[in-house]
XYZ file of C-alpha atoms in Angstrom:
325
model
C 18.409 -7.703 7.772
C 18.644 -3.905 7.806
C 22.154 -4.061 6.324
C 20.993 -6.338 3.509
C 18.031 -4.065 2.746
C 20.185 -0.942 2.760
C 22.999 -2.351 0.612
C 21.208 -4.790 -1.674
C 17.669 -3.461 -2.092
C 17.384 0.236 -1.230
C 20.773 1.614 -2.293
C 20.726 4.287 -5.006
C 22.199 1.806 -7.489
C 19.591 -0.852 -6.745
C 16.680 1.574 -6.791
C 17.894 2.809 -10.176
C 18.254 -0.744 -11.506
C 14.554 -1.396 -10.832
C 13.500 1.632 -12.896
C 12.445 -0.325 -15.964
C 10.204 -2.542 -13.815
C 8.491 0.456 -12.231
C 7.972 2.112 -15.603
C 6.598 -1.114 -17.087
C 4.170 -1.693 -14.216
C 2.910 1.896 -14.268
C 2.474 1.655 -18.052
C 0.363 -1.470 -17.488
C -1.709 0.459 -14.939
C -2.308 3.289 -17.414
C -3.288 0.764 -20.101
C -5.765 -0.909 -17.734
C -7.323 2.422 -16.757
C -7.583 3.524 -20.368
C -9.377 0.273 -21.242
C -11.691 0.613 -18.247
C -12.530 4.190 -19.216
C -14.042 2.808 -22.407
C -16.043 0.157 -21.151
C -8.020 -7.027 -2.078
C -7.711 -9.100 0.980
C -6.764 -7.852 4.482
C -3.039 -7.112 4.884
C -3.131 -4.842 7.916
C -5.815 -3.529 10.157
C -7.211 -3.117 13.617
C -7.854 -6.347 15.528
C -9.215 -6.786 19.041
C -6.513 -9.395 19.666
C -3.864 -6.699 19.137
C -5.048 -5.007 22.335
C -4.812 -8.221 24.367
C -1.714 -10.079 23.126
C -1.670 -12.279 26.240
C -5.001 -13.813 25.190
C -3.461 -16.079 22.572
C -6.768 -17.790 21.772
C -8.381 -14.611 20.356
C -6.907 -14.773 16.795
C -8.212 -18.327 16.376
C -11.552 -17.500 17.978
C -12.201 -14.511 15.694
C -11.131 -16.340 12.526
C -8.273 -13.904 11.882
C -5.670 -16.675 12.158
C -7.357 -18.667 9.379
C -7.437 -15.585 7.122
C -3.730 -14.958 7.660
C -2.884 -18.614 7.000
C -4.838 -18.548 3.735
C -3.039 -15.374 2.648
C 0.329 -16.878 3.596
C -0.299 -19.957 1.451
C -1.340 -17.801 -1.516
C 1.769 -15.618 -1.170
C 4.022 -18.670 -0.747
C 2.728 -20.221 -3.963
C 3.618 -17.048 -5.880
C 7.065 -16.710 -4.288
C 7.852 -20.424 -4.723
C 7.194 -20.192 -8.461
C 9.499 -17.167 -8.779
C 12.233 -18.828 -6.703
C 12.042 -22.113 -8.639
C 12.254 -20.249 -11.948
C 15.328 -18.294 -10.824
C 17.016 -21.399 -9.417
C 16.532 -23.105 -12.766
C 18.053 -20.101 -14.550
C 21.000 -20.037 -12.132
C 21.594 -23.731 -12.700
C 21.675 -23.252 -16.474
C 23.970 -20.226 -16.171
C 26.435 -21.979 -13.863
C 26.620 -25.078 -16.063
C 27.472 -22.947 -19.098
C 30.095 -20.811 -17.311
C 32.735 -21.320 -14.637
C 30.177 -22.227 -11.981
C 29.680 -18.758 -10.551
C 26.550 -16.689 -11.014
C 26.716 -12.899 -10.952
C 24.295 -11.375 -8.439
C 22.205 -9.326 -10.849
C 19.030 -9.536 -8.792
C 18.092 -9.189 -5.150
C 16.774 -12.757 -5.330
C 20.306 -13.946 -6.179
C 21.609 -12.255 -3.037
C 18.938 -13.889 -0.875
C 19.441 -17.323 -2.453
C 23.184 -17.143 -1.832
C 22.582 -16.156 1.781
C 20.144 -19.030 2.180
C 22.532 -21.543 0.641
C 25.444 -20.396 2.842
C 23.707 -21.756 4.986
C 22.268 -18.981 7.141
C 18.684 -18.168 7.954
C 17.103 -14.960 6.800
C 13.573 -13.645 7.033
C 12.694 -10.536 5.048
C 9.352 -8.787 5.240
C 8.616 -5.967 2.849
C 5.569 -3.834 3.638
C 6.098 -1.031 1.156
C 3.346 -1.922 -1.298
C 0.400 -1.097 0.946
C 1.867 2.129 2.316
C 2.783 3.389 -1.164
C -0.729 2.606 -2.393
C -2.240 4.586 0.471
C 0.028 7.573 -0.192
C -1.093 7.519 -3.839
C -4.760 7.268 -2.815
C -4.506 10.124 -0.296
C -2.623 12.353 -2.744
C -5.185 11.735 -5.478
C -7.944 12.428 -2.946
C -6.426 15.771 -1.980
C -5.902 16.819 -5.606
C -9.477 15.909 -6.500
C -10.800 17.770 -3.461
C -8.695 20.780 -4.488
C -9.158 21.130 -8.293
C -6.790 24.107 -8.497
C -3.983 21.889 -7.167
C -4.866 19.166 -9.677
C -4.824 21.659 -12.580
C -1.474 23.082 -11.532
C 0.098 19.634 -11.140
C -1.306 18.446 -14.480
C -0.028 21.541 -16.250
C 3.456 20.957 -14.865
C 3.539 17.278 -15.878
C 2.082 17.852 -19.342
C 4.426 20.721 -20.098
C 7.386 18.629 -18.958
C 6.526 15.528 -20.993
C 4.678 16.908 -23.992
C 1.124 17.956 -24.706
C 0.582 15.284 -27.342
C 1.504 11.694 -26.603
C 4.833 11.044 -24.987
C 5.744 9.036 -21.930
C 6.521 10.023 -18.377
C 10.125 8.978 -17.820
C 11.376 8.375 -14.308
C 14.748 9.880 -15.177
C 13.056 13.269 -15.647
C 10.807 13.253 -12.580
C 13.173 15.653 -10.803
C 11.728 18.408 -13.030
C 8.334 18.110 -11.339
C 8.886 20.450 -8.392
C 5.225 21.204 -7.762
C 4.186 17.541 -7.808
C 6.954 16.902 -5.299
C 5.414 19.575 -3.055
C 1.979 17.992 -3.472
C 3.336 14.624 -2.329
C 5.097 16.218 0.640
C 1.919 17.986 1.706
C -0.058 14.766 1.372
C 2.515 12.937 3.497
C 2.385 15.728 6.067
C -1.373 15.394 6.516
C -1.624 11.655 5.906
C 1.597 9.868 6.941
C 1.265 6.157 6.036
C 2.367 5.194 9.540
C 0.868 7.749 11.969
C 2.720 6.143 14.871
C 6.285 5.333 13.890
C 7.665 1.935 14.802
C 8.241 1.759 18.573
C 11.637 2.380 20.147
C 12.966 1.105 23.459
C 15.401 3.274 25.401
C 18.370 1.456 26.926
C 18.654 3.615 30.032
C 16.581 6.035 32.085
C 16.435 9.614 30.798
C 14.865 12.954 31.699
C 13.157 14.408 28.624
C 11.285 17.731 28.629
C 10.461 17.349 32.300
C 9.381 13.713 31.996
C 11.167 10.744 33.543
C 11.399 7.882 31.050
C 12.484 4.617 32.737
C 14.865 2.229 31.006
C 13.316 -0.280 28.605
C 10.268 1.904 28.002
C 8.526 1.286 24.696
C 8.227 4.710 23.046
C 5.922 5.600 20.154
C 6.485 8.761 18.098
C 3.246 10.377 16.935
C 4.248 11.554 13.457
C 0.642 12.462 12.626
C 0.504 15.076 15.404
C 4.025 16.388 14.770
C 3.229 16.950 11.088
C 0.218 19.080 12.092
C 1.830 21.081 14.893
C 0.653 24.726 14.490
C 3.915 25.941 16.027
C 5.701 24.900 12.832
C 2.942 24.918 10.223
C 0.670 27.863 9.475
C -2.906 26.725 8.826
C -1.727 23.261 9.788
C -4.997 21.520 8.872
C -5.143 23.034 5.368
C -3.831 21.289 2.250
C -1.375 23.781 0.762
C 1.521 22.411 -1.357
C 2.814 25.962 -1.870
C 4.009 26.011 1.742
C 7.043 23.999 0.576
C 8.032 26.506 -2.126
C 10.298 28.466 0.199
C 11.136 25.696 2.661
C 14.028 23.318 2.032
C 12.557 20.211 3.640
C 13.205 16.657 2.465
C 11.946 13.198 3.386
C 15.095 12.179 5.252
C 14.066 13.216 8.754
C 16.515 16.108 8.963
C 13.620 18.420 9.841
C 11.830 17.010 12.864
C 8.605 18.882 12.106
C 8.208 16.642 9.033
C 8.943 12.960 9.650
C 6.621 10.823 7.495
C 9.277 8.080 7.319
C 10.900 8.586 10.715
C 14.411 9.885 11.306
C 17.918 8.862 12.267
C 19.126 5.267 12.271
C 15.563 3.939 12.450
C 14.251 5.821 9.436
C 12.393 3.643 6.929
C 15.225 2.210 4.773
C 13.006 2.056 1.696
C 11.707 5.621 1.623
C 13.691 6.516 -1.530
C 12.210 3.527 -3.330
C 8.707 4.326 -2.085
C 8.856 7.988 -3.090
C 9.985 7.058 -6.620
C 7.078 4.618 -6.993
C 4.562 7.177 -5.706
C 5.852 10.030 -7.865
C 6.078 7.946 -11.052
C 2.573 6.558 -10.556
C 0.974 9.919 -9.784
C 2.755 11.646 -12.675
C 1.368 9.052 -15.087
C -2.144 9.181 -13.634
C -2.461 12.942 -14.007
C -0.562 13.081 -17.325
C -2.699 10.534 -19.173
C -6.069 11.215 -17.543
C -8.380 13.913 -16.320
C -10.337 12.828 -13.257
C -13.897 13.484 -12.169
C -16.205 12.374 -9.379
C -19.272 10.273 -10.246
C -22.680 11.825 -10.790
C -23.188 15.360 -9.570
C -20.765 14.999 -6.677
C -18.760 18.160 -6.025
C -15.052 18.122 -5.026
C -15.615 19.944 -1.732
C -18.052 17.214 -0.628
C -15.475 14.421 -0.919
C -15.330 12.573 2.416
C -11.759 12.548 3.812
C -12.468 10.501 6.954
C -9.516 8.350 8.019
C -9.789 4.665 8.897
C -7.966 3.234 11.894
C -5.370 0.584 11.144
C -1.674 -0.295 11.134
C -1.444 2.356 8.445
C -4.081 5.037 8.019
C -6.215 4.709 4.918
C -9.484 6.216 3.786
C -12.634 5.152 5.617
C -14.415 5.042 2.248
C -12.695 3.947 -0.947
C -11.914 6.703 -3.433
C -14.272 6.368 -6.395
C -13.294 8.501 -9.389
C -13.718 8.295 -13.153
C -10.680 8.509 -15.491
C -11.132 10.434 -18.734
C -8.293 9.783 -21.233
C -6.613 13.146 -21.765
C -5.314 12.720 -25.305
C -8.757 11.739 -26.552
C -10.324 15.030 -25.358
């Protein structure tokens, strides 16, 4: 599964091929927000049954199993329609050619693997984590207006003061926004505890004996706030990355929002592109304000416990179309 994801979904070529879809979806988001300016279901969370996996009756007793089954049926109906449509297209293409269909889409790759026959299960959880990164980054920029102004100035100077579109191909010019996203990921990693590892043999690590087959969790949240590596570790300061060459790839162990090494999140490149494109559009096309007389410094930043850490209280802000000011 990891090999398929790496080669067929998250490679640089594949990520680039999905660019037009990302740009189209973000454009739809901007259009929806602009319209709204003039006029969710549970996917992950904390459950008591997670603490007592041996008590198999708990999910059914609490009703969580029924909720998951309902969500599965809804998702299946959407996926089935997409699969049936593509199968029909493939059938038409093969009948009008030499019988072979070029694998232009990831779905073609998965259909061919399924028809081999071999069994494959693929679970993609990037949507929720990307959404939370966007929400946390917007929260931090709204709480720190000087950061918002600086990021907006950069984006608007890069893509034009009047009109224009934010093009993904030019996002590399937004150095400050990149720093803002890094700082948001440092303080609010989407997965505070990285996926567990299991060591194959006993080891001695920093004075601790770790027996073989121990399930090990890496606390990325704490590492990203370690005062030994970060001055004013609890403060939101994108400028700290100005003179530090640190990327998302886990090469610097004091900053591991996506993990590191062979077990790093294979889709981090894809996720970062989605986050950066979305944020660039949001702050390019709109100014943002809090409702009523609420002041930025009073914005509640309490975290909510879950499989990924989100806000305890939903972010409520008002978009003001920029080019109509």
